[in-house]
PDB file of C-alpha atoms in Angstrom:
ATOM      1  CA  UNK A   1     -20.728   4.249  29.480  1.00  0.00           C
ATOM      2  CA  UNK A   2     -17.926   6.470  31.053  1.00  0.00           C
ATOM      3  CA  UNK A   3     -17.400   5.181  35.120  1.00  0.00           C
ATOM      4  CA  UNK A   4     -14.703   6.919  35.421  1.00  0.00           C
ATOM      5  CA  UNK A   5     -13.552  10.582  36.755  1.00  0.00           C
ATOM      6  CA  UNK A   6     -10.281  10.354  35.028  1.00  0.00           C
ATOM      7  CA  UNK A   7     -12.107  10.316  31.995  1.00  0.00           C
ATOM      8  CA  UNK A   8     -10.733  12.606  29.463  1.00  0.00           C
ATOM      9  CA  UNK A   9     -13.977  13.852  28.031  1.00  0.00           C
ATOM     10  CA  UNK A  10     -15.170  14.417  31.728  1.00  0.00           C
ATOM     11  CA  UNK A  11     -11.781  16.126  32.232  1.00  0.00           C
ATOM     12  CA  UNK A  12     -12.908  18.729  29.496  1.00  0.00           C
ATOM     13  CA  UNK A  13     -15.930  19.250  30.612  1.00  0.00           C
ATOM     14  CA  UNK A  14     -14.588  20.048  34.471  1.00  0.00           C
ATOM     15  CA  UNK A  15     -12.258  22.436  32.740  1.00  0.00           C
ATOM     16  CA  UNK A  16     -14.854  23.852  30.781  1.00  0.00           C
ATOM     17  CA  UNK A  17     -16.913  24.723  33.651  1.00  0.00           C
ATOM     18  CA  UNK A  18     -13.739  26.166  35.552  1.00  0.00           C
ATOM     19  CA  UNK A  19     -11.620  28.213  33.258  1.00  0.00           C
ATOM     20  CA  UNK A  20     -12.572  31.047  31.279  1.00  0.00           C
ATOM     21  CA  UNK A  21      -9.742  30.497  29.053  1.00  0.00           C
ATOM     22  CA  UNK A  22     -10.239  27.193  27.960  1.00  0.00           C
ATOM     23  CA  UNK A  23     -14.020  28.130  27.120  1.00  0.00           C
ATOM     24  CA  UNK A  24     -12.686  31.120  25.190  1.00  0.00           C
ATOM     25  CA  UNK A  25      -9.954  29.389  23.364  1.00  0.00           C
ATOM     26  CA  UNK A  26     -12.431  26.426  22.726  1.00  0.00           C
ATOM     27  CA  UNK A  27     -14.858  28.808  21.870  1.00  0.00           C
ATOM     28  CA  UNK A  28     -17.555  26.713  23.336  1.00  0.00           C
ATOM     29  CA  UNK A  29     -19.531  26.602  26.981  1.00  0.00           C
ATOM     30  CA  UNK A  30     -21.579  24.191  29.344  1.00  0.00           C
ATOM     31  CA  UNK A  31     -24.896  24.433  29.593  1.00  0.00           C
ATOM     32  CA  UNK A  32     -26.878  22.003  32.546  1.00  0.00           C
ATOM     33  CA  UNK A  33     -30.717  20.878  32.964  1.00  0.00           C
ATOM     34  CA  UNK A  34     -32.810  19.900  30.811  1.00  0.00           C
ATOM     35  CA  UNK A  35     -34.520  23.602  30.026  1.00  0.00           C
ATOM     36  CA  UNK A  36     -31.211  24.648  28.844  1.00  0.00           C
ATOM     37  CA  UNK A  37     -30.831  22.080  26.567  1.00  0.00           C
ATOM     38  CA  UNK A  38     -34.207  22.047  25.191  1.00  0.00           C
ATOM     39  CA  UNK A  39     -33.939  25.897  24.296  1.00  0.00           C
ATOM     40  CA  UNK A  40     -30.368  25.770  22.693  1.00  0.00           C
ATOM     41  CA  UNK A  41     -30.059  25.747  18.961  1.00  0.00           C
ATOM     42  CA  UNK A  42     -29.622  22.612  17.657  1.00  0.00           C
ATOM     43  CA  UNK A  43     -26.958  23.849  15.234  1.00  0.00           C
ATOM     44  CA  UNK A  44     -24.693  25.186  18.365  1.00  0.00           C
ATOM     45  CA  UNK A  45     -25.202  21.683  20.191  1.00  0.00           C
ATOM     46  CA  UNK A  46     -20.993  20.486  20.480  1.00  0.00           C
ATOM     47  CA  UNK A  47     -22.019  17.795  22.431  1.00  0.00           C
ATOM     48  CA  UNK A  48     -24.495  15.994  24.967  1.00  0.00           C
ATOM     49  CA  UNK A  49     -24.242  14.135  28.396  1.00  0.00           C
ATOM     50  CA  UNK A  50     -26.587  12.004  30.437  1.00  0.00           C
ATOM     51  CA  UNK A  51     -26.523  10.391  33.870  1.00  0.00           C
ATOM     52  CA  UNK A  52     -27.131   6.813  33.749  1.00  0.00           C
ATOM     53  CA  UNK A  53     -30.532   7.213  35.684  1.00  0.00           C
ATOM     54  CA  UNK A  54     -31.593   9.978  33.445  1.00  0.00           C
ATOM     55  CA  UNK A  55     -31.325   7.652  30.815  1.00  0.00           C
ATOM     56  CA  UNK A  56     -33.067   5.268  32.509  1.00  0.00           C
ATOM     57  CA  UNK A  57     -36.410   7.071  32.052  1.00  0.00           C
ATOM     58  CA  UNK A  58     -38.625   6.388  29.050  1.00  0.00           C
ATOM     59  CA  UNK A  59     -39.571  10.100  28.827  1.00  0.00           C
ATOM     60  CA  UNK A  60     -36.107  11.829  28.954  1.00  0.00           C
ATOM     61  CA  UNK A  61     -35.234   9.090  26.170  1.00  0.00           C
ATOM     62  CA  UNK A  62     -38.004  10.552  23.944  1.00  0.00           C
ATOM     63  CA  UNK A  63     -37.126  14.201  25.201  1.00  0.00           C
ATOM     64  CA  UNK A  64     -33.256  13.422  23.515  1.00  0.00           C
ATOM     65  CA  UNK A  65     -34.601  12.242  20.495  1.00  0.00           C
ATOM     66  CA  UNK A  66     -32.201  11.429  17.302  1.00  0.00           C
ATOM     67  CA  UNK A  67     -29.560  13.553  19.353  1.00  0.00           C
ATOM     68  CA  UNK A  68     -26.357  11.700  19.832  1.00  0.00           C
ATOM     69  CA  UNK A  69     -24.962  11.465  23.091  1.00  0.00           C
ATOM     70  CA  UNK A  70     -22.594   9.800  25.981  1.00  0.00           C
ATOM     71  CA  UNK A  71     -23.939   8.191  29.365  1.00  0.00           C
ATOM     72  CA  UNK A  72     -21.830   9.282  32.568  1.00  0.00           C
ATOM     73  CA  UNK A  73     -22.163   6.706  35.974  1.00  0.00           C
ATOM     74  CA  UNK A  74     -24.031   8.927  38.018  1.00  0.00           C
ATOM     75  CA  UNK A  75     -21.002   9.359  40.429  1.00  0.00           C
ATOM     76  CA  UNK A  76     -19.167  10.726  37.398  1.00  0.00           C
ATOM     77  CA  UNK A  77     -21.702  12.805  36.345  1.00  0.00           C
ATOM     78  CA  UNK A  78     -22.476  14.606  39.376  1.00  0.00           C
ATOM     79  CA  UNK A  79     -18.368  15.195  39.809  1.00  0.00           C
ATOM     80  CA  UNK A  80     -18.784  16.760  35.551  1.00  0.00           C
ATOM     81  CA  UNK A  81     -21.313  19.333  36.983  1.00  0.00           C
ATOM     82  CA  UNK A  82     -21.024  22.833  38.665  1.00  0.00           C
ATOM     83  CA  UNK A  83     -24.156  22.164  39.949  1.00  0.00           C
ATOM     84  CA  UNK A  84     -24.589  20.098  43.304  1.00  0.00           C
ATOM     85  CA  UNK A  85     -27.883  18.643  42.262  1.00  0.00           C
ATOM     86  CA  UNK A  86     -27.670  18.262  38.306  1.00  0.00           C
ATOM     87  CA  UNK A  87     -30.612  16.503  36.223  1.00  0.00           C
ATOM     88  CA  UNK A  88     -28.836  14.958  34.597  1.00  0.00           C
ATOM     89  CA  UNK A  89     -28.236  16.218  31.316  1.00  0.00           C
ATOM     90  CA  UNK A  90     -25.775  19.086  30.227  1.00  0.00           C
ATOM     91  CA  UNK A  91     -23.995  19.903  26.853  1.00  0.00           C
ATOM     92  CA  UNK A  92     -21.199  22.091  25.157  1.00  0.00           C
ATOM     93  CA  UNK A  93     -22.454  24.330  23.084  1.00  0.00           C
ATOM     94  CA  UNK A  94     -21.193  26.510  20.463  1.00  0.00           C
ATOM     95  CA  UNK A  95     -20.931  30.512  21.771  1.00  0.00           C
ATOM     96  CA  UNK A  96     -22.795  33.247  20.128  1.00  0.00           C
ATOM     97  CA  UNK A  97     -21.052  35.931  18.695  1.00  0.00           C
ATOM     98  CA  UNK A  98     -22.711  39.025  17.863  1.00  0.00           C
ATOM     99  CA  UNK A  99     -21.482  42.995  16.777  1.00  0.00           C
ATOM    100  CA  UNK A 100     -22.174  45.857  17.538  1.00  0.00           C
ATOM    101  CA  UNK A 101     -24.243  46.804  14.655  1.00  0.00           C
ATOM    102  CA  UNK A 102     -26.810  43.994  15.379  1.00  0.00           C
ATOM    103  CA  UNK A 103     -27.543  45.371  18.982  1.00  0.00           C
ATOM    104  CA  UNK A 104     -28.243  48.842  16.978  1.00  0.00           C
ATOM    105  CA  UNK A 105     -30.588  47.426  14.444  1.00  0.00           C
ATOM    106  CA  UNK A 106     -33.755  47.262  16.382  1.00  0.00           C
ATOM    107  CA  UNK A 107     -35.124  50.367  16.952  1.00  0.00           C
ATOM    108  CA  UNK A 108     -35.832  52.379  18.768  1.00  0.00           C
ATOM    109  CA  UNK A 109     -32.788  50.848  21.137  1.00  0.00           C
ATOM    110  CA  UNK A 110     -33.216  50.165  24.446  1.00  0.00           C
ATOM    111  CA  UNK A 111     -29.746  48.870  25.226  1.00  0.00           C
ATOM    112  CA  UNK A 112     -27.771  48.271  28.925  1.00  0.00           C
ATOM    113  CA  UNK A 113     -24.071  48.965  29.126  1.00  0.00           C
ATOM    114  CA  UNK A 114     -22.661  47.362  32.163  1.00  0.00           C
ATOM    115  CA  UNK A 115     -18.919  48.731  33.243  1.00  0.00           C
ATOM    116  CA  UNK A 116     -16.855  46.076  34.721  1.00  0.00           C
ATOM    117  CA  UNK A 117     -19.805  43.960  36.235  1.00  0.00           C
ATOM    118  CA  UNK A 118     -18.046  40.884  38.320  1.00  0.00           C
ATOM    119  CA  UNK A 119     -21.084  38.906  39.842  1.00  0.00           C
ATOM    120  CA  UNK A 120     -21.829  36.419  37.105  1.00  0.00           C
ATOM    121  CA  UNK A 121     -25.582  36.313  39.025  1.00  0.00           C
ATOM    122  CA  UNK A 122     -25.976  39.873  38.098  1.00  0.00           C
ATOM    123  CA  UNK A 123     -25.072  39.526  34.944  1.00  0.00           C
ATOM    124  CA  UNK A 124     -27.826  36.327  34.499  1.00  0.00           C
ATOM    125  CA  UNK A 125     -30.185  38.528  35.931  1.00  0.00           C
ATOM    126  CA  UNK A 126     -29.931  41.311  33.401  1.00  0.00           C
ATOM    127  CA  UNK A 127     -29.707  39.395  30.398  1.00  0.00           C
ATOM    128  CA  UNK A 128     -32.431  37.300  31.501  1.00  0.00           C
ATOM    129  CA  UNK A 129     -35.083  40.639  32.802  1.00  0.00           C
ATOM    130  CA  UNK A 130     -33.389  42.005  29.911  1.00  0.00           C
ATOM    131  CA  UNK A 131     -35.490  39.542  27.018  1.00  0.00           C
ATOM    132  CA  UNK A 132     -38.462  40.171  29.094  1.00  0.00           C
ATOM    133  CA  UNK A 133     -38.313  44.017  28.844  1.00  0.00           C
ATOM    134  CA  UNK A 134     -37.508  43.566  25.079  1.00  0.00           C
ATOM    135  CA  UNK A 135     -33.687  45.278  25.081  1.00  0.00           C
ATOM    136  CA  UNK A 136     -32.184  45.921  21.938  1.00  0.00           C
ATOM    137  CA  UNK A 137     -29.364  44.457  23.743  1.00  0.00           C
ATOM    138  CA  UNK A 138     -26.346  44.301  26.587  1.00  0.00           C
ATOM    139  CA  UNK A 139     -22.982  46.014  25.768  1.00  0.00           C
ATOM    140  CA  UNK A 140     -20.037  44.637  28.494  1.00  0.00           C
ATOM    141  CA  UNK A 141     -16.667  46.573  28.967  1.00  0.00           C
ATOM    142  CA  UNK A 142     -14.112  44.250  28.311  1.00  0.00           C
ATOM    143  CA  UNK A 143     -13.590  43.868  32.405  1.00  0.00           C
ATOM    144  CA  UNK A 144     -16.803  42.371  33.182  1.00  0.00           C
ATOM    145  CA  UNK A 145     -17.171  38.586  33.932  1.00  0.00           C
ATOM    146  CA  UNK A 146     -17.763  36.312  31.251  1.00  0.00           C
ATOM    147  CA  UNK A 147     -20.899  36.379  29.761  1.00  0.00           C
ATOM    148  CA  UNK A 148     -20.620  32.047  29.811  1.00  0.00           C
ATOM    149  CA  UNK A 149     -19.709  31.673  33.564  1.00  0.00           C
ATOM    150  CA  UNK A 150     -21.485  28.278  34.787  1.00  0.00           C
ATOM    151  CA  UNK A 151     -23.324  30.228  37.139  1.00  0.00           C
ATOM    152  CA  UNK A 152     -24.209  33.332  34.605  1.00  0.00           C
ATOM    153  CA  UNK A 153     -25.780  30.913  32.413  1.00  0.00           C
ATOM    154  CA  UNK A 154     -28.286  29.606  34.840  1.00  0.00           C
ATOM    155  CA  UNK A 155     -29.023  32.895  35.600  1.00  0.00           C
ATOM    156  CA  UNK A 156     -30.047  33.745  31.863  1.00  0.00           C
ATOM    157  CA  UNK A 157     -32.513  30.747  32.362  1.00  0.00           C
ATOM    158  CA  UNK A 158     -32.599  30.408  28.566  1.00  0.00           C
ATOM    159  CA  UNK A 159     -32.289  34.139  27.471  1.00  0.00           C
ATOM    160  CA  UNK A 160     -28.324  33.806  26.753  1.00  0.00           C
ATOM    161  CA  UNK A 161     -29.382  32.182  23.621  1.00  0.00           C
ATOM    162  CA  UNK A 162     -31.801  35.356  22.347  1.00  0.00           C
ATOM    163  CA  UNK A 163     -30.194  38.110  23.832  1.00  0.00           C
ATOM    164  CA  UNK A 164     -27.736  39.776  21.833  1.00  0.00           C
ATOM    165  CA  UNK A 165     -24.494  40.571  23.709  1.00  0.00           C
ATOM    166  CA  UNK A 166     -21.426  42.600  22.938  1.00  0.00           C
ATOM    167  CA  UNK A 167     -17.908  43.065  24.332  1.00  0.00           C
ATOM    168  CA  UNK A 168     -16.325  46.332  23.954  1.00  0.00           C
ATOM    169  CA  UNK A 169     -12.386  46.646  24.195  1.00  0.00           C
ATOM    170  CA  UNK A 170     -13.171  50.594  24.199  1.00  0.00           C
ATOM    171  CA  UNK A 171     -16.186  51.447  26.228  1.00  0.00           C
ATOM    172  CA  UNK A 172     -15.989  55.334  26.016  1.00  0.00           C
ATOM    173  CA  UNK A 173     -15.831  55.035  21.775  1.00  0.00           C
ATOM    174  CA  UNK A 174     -18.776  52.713  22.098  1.00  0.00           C
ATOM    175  CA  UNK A 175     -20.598  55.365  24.076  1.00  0.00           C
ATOM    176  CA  UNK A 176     -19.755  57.872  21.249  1.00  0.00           C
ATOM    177  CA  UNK A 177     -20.990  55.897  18.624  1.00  0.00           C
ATOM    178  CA  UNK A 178     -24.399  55.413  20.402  1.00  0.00           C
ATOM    179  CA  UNK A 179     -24.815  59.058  20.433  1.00  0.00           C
ATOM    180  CA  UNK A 180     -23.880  59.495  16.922  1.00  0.00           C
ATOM    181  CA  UNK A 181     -26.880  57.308  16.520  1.00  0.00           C
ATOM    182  CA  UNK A 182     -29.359  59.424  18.305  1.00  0.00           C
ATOM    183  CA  UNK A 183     -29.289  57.444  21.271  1.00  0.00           C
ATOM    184  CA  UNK A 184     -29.600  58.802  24.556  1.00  0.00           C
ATOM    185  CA  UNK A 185     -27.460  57.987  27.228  1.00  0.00           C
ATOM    186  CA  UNK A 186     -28.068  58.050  31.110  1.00  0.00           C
ATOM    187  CA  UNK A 187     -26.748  57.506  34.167  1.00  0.00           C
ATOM    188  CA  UNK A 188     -27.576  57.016  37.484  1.00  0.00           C
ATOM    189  CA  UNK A 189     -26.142  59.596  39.589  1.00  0.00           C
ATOM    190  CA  UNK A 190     -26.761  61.844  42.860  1.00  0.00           C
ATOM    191  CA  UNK A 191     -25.727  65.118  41.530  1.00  0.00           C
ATOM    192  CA  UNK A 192     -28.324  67.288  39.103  1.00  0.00           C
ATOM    193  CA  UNK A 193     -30.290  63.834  38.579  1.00  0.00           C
ATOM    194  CA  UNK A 194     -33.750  63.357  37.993  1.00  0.00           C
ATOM    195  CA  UNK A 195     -36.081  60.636  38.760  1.00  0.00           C
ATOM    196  CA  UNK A 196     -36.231  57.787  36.766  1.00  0.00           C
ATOM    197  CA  UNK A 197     -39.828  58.393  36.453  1.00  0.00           C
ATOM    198  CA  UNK A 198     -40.018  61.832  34.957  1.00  0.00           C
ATOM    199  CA  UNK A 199     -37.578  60.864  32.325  1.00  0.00           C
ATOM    200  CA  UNK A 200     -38.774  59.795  28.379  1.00  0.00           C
ATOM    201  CA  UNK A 201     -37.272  56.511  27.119  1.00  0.00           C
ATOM    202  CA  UNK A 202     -39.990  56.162  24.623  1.00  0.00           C
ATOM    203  CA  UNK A 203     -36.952  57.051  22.243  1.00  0.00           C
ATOM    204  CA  UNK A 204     -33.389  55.605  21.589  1.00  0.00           C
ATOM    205  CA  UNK A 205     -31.834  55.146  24.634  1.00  0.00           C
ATOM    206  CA  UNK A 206     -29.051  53.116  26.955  1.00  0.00           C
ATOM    207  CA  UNK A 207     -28.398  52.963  30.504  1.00  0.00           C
ATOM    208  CA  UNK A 208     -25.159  52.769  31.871  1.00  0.00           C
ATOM    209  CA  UNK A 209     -24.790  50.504  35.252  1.00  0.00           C
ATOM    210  CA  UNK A 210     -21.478  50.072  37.104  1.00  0.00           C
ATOM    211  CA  UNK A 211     -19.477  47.984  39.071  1.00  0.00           C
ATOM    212  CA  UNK A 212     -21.043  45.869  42.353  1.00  0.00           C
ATOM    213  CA  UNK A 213     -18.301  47.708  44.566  1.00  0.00           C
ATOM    214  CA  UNK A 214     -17.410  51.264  43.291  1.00  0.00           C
ATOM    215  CA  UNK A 215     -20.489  51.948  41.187  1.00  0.00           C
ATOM    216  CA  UNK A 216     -19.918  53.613  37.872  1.00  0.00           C
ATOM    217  CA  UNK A 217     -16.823  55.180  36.928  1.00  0.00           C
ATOM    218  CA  UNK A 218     -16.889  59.155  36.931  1.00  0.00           C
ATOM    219  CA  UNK A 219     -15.013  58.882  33.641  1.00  0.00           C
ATOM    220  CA  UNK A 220     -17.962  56.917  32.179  1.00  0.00           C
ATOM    221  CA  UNK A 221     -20.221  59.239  34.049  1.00  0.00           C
ATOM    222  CA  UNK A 222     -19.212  62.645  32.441  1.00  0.00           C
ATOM    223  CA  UNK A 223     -19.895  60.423  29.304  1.00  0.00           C
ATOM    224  CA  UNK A 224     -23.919  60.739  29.930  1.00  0.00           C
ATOM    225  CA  UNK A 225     -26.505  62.846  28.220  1.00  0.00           C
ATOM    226  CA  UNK A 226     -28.822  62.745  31.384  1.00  0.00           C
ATOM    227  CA  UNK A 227     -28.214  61.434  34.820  1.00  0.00           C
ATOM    228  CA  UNK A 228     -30.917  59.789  36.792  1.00  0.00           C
ATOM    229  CA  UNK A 229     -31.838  58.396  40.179  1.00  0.00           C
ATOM    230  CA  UNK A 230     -34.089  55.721  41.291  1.00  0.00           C
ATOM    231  CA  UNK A 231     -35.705  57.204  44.681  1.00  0.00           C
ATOM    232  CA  UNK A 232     -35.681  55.491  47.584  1.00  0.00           C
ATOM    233  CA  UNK A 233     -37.045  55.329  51.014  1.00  0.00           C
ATOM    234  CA  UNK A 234     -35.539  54.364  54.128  1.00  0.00           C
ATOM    235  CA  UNK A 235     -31.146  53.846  54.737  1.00  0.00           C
ATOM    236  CA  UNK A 236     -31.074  52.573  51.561  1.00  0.00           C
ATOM    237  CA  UNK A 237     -28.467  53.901  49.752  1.00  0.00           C
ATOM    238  CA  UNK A 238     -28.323  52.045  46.431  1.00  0.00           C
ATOM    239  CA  UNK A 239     -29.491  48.833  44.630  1.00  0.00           C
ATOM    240  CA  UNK A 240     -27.826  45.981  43.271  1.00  0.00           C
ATOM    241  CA  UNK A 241     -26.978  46.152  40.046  1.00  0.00           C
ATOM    242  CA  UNK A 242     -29.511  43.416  38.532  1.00  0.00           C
ATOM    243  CA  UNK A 243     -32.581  44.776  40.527  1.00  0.00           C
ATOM    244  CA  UNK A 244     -31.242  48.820  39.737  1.00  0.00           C
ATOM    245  CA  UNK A 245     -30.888  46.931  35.558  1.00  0.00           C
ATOM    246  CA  UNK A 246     -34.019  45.398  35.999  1.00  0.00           C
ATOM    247  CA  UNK A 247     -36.293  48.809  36.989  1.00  0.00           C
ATOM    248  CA  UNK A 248     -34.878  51.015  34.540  1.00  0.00           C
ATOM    249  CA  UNK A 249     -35.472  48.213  31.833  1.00  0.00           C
ATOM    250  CA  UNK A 250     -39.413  47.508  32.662  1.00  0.00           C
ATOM    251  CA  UNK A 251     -40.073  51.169  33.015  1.00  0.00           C
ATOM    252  CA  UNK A 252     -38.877  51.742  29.711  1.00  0.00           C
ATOM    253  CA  UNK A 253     -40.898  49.089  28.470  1.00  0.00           C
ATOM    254  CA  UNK A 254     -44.043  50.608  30.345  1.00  0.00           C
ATOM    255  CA  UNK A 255     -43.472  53.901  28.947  1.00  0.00           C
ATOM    256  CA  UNK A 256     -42.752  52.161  25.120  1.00  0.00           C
ATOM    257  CA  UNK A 257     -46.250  50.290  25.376  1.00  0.00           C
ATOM    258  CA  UNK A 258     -48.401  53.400  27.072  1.00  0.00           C
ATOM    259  CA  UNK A 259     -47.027  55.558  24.113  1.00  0.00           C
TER     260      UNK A 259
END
């Protein structure tokens, strides 16, 4: 059993959770809960961790199975965590990788491209509404927040293992190639836009959704085939970027089932 902070393994896995970097050169992340681990692929489990009085219950030993794994003293586990309540399991696990091609070979697509998204809730969100609405999947300018931020993950609930992701170092080529593939891209904007609702997405398509601050870049903007606007009632003047994701993602999935 490990009692003690200064731990090296628990070192790692408070770096982990911290730095970017170290998950990227490591090429691993840290998933928490006992959901998360039961839904990750076996194959891309590093490593587990339990608390002592996890282990303690007859259940959660059946629930771990033949899986090898390290006790923490409670005290040490909580301090491994980035959550302040943890049950008391967590893992490294392998990260996905994934290309651009297999985002484009479901069809027709029904993909998100998210410029320089920084709230790693907002990004759970997506990817997580996103399985649910059936996207082809999420392409991420190479300015948005990582995709395996502690707090992104528990956002996904789950769906960061089925959703296929992408990072693009060139955003505006990435665009072009979508339309060399017949797929329509929009953007919400105020000027000559439509509403959401009057618009088809029975076809290929991708929606473009910017920044939490400054919204989507006019560069990226010009890029579009069609701009859009979700209508709205009262001082509202715009949505966040998960719940503005989220609408556009179930309407096209309304639209692709009443077909």
């Amino acid at each position: 059993m490990i009692t003690s902070i200064s731990n090296k393994q628990v070192k790692h896995i408070i770096q982990l959770n911290k730095k970017s970097k170290a998950r990227k050169e490591e090429d691993v992340f840290i998933v928490e809960g006992i959901k998360m681990f039961l839904e990750a692929p076996r194959e891309l489990i590093r490593q587990v961790y339990v608390s002592k009085t996890f282990l303690a219950k007859e259940d959660n030993k059946r629930l771990l199975g033949d899986i090898n794994y390290e006790v923490l003293e409670d005290s040490v586990f909580l301090a491994a965590c980035d959550t302040k309540t943890p049950q008391g399991i967590l893992c490294i696990v392998q990260q996905l990788h994934y290309e651009l091609s297999d985002i484009l070979a479901k069809e027709p697509a029904h993909i998100m491209i998210l410029e320089d998204l920084q709230d790693p809730g907002n990004m759970g969100t997506i990817l997580r509404a996103g399985e649910g609405a059936g996207v082809s999947g999420i392409i991420l300018s190479k300015n948005c927040v990582d995709i395996y931020n502690p707090k992104t993950i528990r956002s996904t609930m789950g769906s960061i293992y089925r959703v296929p992701f992408f990072y693009t170092e060139d955003t505006k080529n990435t665009i072009k190639t979508l339309q060399k593939n017949k797929i329509s891209v929009f953007a919400a904007h105020l000027k000559k836009s439509q509403d959401y609702e009057k618009l088809d997405f029975t076809k290929g398509c991708a929606f473009m959704i910017g920044n939490e601050g400054n919204g989507l870049s006019e560069e990226l903007s010009a890029m579009a085939d069609s701009y859009l606007k979700i209508p709205m009632e009262g001082s509202v003047e715009s949505l966040n970027a998960g719940v503005a994701a989220s609408i556009l993602m179930y309407e096209t999935a309304r639209q692709r089932r009443n077909k």
